[in-house]
Structures are given as structure tokens and as C-alpha cells.
Short mmCIF file of N, CA, C and O in Angstrom, two decimals:
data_model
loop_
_atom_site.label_atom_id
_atom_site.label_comp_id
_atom_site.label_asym_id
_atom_site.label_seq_id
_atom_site.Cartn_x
_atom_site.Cartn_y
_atom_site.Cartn_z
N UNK A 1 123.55 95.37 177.60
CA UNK A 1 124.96 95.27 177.25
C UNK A 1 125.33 93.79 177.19
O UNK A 1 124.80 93.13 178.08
N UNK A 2 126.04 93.17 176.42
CA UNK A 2 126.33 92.19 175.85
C UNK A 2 127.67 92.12 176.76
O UNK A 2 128.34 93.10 177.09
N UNK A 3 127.97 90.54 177.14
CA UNK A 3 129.18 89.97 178.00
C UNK A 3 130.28 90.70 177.10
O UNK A 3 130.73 91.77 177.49
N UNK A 4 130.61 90.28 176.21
CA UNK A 4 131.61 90.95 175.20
C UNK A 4 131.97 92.41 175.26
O UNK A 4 133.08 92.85 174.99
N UNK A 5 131.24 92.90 175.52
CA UNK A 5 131.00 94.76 175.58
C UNK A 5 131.57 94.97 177.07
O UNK A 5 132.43 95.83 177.28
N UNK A 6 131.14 94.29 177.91
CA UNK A 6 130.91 94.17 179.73
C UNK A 6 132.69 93.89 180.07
O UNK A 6 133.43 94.48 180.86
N UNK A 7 132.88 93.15 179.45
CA UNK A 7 134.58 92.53 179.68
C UNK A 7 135.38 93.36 178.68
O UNK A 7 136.53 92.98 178.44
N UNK A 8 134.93 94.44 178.08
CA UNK A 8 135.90 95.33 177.44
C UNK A 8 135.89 96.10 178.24
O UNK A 8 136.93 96.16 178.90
N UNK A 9 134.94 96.92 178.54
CA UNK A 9 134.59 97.97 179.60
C UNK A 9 135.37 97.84 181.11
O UNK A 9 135.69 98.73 181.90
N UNK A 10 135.55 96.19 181.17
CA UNK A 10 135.82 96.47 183.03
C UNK A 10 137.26 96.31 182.65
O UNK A 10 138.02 96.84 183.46
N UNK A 11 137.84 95.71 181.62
CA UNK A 11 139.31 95.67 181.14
C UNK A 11 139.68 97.36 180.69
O UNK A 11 140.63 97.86 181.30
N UNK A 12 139.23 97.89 180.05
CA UNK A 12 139.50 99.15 179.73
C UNK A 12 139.73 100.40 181.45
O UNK A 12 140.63 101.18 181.74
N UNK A 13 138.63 100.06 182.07
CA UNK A 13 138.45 100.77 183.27
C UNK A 13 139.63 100.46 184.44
O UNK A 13 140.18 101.32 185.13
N UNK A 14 139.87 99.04 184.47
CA UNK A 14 140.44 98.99 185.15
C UNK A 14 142.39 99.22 184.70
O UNK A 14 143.35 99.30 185.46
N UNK A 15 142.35 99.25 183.80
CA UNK A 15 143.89 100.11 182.57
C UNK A 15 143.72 101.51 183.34
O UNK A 15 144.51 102.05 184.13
N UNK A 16 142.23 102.01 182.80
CA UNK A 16 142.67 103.53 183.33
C UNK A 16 143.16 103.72 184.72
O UNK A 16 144.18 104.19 185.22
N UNK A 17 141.81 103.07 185.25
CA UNK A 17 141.76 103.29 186.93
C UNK A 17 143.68 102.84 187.27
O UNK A 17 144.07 103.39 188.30
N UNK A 18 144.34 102.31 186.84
CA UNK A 18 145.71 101.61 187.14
C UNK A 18 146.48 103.15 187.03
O UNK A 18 146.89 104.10 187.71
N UNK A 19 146.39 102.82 186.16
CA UNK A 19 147.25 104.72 185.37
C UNK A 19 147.39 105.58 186.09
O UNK A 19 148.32 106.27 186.51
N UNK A 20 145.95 105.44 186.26
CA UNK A 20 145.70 107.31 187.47
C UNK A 20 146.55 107.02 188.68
O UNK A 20 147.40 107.80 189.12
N UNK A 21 146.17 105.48 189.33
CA UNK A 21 146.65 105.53 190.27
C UNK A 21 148.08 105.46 190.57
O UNK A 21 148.65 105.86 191.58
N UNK A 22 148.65 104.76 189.31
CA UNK A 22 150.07 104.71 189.52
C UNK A 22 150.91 106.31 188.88
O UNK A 22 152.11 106.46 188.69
N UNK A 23 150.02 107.16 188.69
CA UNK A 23 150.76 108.31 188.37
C UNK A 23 150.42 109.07 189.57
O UNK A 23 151.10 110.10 189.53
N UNK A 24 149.62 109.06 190.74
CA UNK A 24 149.05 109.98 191.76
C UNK A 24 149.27 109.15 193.23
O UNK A 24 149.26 109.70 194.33
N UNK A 25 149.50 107.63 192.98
CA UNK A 25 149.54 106.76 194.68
C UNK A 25 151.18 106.60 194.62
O UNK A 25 151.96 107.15 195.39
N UNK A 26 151.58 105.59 193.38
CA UNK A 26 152.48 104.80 193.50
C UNK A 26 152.44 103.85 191.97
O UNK A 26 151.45 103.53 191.32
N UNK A 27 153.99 103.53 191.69
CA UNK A 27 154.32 103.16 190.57
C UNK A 27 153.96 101.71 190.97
O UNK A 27 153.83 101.15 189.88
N UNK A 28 153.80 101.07 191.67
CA UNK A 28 153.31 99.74 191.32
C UNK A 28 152.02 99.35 191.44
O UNK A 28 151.63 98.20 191.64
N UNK A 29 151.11 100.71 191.27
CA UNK A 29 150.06 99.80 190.76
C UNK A 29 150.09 99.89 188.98
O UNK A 29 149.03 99.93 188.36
N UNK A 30 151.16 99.92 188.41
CA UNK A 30 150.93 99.25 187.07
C UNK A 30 151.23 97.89 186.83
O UNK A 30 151.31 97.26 185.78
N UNK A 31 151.42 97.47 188.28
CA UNK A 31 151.28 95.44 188.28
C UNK A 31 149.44 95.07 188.06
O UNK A 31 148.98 93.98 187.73
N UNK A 32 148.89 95.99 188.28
CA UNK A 32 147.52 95.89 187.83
C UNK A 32 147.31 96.11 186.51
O UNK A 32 146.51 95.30 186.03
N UNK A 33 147.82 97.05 185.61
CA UNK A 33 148.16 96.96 183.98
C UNK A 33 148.28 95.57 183.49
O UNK A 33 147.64 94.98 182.61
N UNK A 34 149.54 95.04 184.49
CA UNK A 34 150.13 93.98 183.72
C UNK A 34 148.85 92.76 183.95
O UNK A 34 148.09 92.20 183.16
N UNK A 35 148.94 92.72 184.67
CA UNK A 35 147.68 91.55 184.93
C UNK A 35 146.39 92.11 184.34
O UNK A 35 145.82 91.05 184.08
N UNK A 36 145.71 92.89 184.02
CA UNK A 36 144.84 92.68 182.73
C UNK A 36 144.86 92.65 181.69
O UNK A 36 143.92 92.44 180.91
N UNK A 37 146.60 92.97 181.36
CA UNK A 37 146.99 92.85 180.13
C UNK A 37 147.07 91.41 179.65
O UNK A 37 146.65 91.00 178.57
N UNK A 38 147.71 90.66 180.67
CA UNK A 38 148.18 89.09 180.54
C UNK A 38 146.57 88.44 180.80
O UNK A 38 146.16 87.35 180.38
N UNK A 39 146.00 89.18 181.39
CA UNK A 39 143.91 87.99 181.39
C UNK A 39 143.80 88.22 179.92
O UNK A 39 143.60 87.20 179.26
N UNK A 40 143.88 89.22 179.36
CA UNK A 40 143.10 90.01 178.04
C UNK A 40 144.40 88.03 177.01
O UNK A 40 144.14 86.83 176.88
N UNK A 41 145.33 88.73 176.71
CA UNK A 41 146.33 87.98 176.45
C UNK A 41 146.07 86.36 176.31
O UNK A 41 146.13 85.72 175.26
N UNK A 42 145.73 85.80 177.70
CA UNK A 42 145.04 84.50 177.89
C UNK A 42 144.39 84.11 177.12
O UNK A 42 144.43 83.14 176.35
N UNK A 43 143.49 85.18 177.37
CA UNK A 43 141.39 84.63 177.08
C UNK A 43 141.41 84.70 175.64
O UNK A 43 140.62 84.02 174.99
N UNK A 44 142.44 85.65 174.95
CA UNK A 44 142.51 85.35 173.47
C UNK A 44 143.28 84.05 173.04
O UNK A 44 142.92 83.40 172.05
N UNK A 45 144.37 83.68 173.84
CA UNK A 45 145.02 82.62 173.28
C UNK A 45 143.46 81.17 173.45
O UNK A 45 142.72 80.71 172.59
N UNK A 46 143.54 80.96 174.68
CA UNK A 46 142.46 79.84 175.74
C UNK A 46 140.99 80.05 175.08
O UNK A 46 140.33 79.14 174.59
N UNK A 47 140.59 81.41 175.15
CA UNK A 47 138.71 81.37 174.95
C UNK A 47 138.31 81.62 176.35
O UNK A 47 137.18 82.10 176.36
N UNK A 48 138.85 81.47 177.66
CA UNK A 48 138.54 81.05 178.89
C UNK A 48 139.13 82.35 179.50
O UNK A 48 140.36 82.36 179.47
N UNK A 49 138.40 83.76 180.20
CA UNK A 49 137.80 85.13 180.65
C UNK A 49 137.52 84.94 181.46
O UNK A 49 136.33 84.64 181.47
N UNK A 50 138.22 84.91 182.86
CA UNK A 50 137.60 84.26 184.35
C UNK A 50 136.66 85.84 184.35
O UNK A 50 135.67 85.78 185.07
N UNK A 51 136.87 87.15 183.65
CA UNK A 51 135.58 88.30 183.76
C UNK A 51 134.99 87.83 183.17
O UNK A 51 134.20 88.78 183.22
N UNK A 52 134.28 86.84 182.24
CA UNK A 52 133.12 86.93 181.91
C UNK A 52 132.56 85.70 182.21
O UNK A 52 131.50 85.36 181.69
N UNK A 53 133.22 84.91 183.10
CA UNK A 53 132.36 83.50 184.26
C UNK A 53 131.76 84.00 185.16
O UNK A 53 130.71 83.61 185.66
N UNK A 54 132.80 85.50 185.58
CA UNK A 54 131.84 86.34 186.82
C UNK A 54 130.36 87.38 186.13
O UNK A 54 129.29 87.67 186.66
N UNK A 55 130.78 87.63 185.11
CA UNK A 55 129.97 88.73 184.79
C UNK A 55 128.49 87.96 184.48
O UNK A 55 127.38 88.35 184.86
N UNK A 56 128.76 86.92 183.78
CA UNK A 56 128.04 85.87 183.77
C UNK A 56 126.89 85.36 184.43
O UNK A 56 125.80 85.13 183.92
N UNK A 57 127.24 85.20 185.62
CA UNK A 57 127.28 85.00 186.61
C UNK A 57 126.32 85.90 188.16
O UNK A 57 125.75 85.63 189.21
N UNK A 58 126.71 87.08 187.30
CA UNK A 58 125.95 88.31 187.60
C UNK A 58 124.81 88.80 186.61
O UNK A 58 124.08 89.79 186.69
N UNK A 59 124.89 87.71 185.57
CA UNK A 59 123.43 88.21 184.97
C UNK A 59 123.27 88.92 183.99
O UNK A 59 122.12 89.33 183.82
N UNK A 60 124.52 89.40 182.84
CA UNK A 60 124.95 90.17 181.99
C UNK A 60 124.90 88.98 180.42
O UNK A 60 125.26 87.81 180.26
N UNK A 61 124.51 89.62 179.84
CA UNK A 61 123.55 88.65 178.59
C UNK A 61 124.91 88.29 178.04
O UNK A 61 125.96 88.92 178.15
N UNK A 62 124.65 87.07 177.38
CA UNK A 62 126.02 86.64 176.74
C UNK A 62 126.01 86.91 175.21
O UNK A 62 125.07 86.72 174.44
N UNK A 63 127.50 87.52 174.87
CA UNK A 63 127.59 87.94 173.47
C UNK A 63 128.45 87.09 172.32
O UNK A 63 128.94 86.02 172.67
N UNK A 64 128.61 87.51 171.08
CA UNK A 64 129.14 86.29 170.48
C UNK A 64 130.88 85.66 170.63
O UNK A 64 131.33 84.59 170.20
N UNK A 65 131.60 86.75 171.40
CA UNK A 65 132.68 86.07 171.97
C UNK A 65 133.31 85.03 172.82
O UNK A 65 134.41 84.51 173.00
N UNK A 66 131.66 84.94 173.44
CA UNK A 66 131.95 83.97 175.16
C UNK A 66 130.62 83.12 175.03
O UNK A 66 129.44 83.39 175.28
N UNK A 67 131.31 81.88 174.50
CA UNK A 67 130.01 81.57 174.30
C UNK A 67 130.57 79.90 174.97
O UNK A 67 129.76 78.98 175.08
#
């Protein structure tokens, strides 16, 4: 799996994982929405994905977005 693929996946997961929880714990964990909404947001304006310095980091092959 390609960094690019890796930082969609943990952005996508962690949207859902937010959802569930703020429809079954409590309404503010969609402050977790907002904040991967605003990283996603960033890293397109910047280039700069503090998930894919970590993922990186962990050894996950780099793809042509994060380079």
C-alpha cells in the first residue's frame, strides 16, 4: 500500500470511527470530524500531512502525493 492510499484510509476511518461514535457516545466527538477535515484541508493547501511523516515513518512505501 502506497503512503497516499495509507493517509486516505486512516482519514476515511477515522470520519467513520467519529460518526459512530458521536451518534452512540456523544455529540462531540464530531470535533474529531472537524480536525481531519481541517489536516485533509491543510495538507492540500501546504503539501505537509503530519499522517504521512508518521506513516512514513512506520515504514509504509511512499506514493506520488507525498513526496
Amino acid at each position: 500500500m502506497s503512503l497516499d492510499r495509507a493517509v486516505l484510509l486512516l482519514a476515511g476511518t477515522m470520519t467513520l470511527l467519529s460518526a459512530l461514535l458521536a451518534g452512540l457516545v456523544s455529540p462531540w466527538w464530531l470535533l474529531l470530524t472537524a480536525f481531519v477535515g481541517l489536516n485533509l484541508l491543510q495538507s492540500s493547501i501546504t503539501g505537509f500531512c503530519p499522517a504521512a511523516v508518521v506513516l512514513r515513518r512506520l515504514g509504509v512505501s511512499r506514493g506520488c502525493a507525498f513526496r
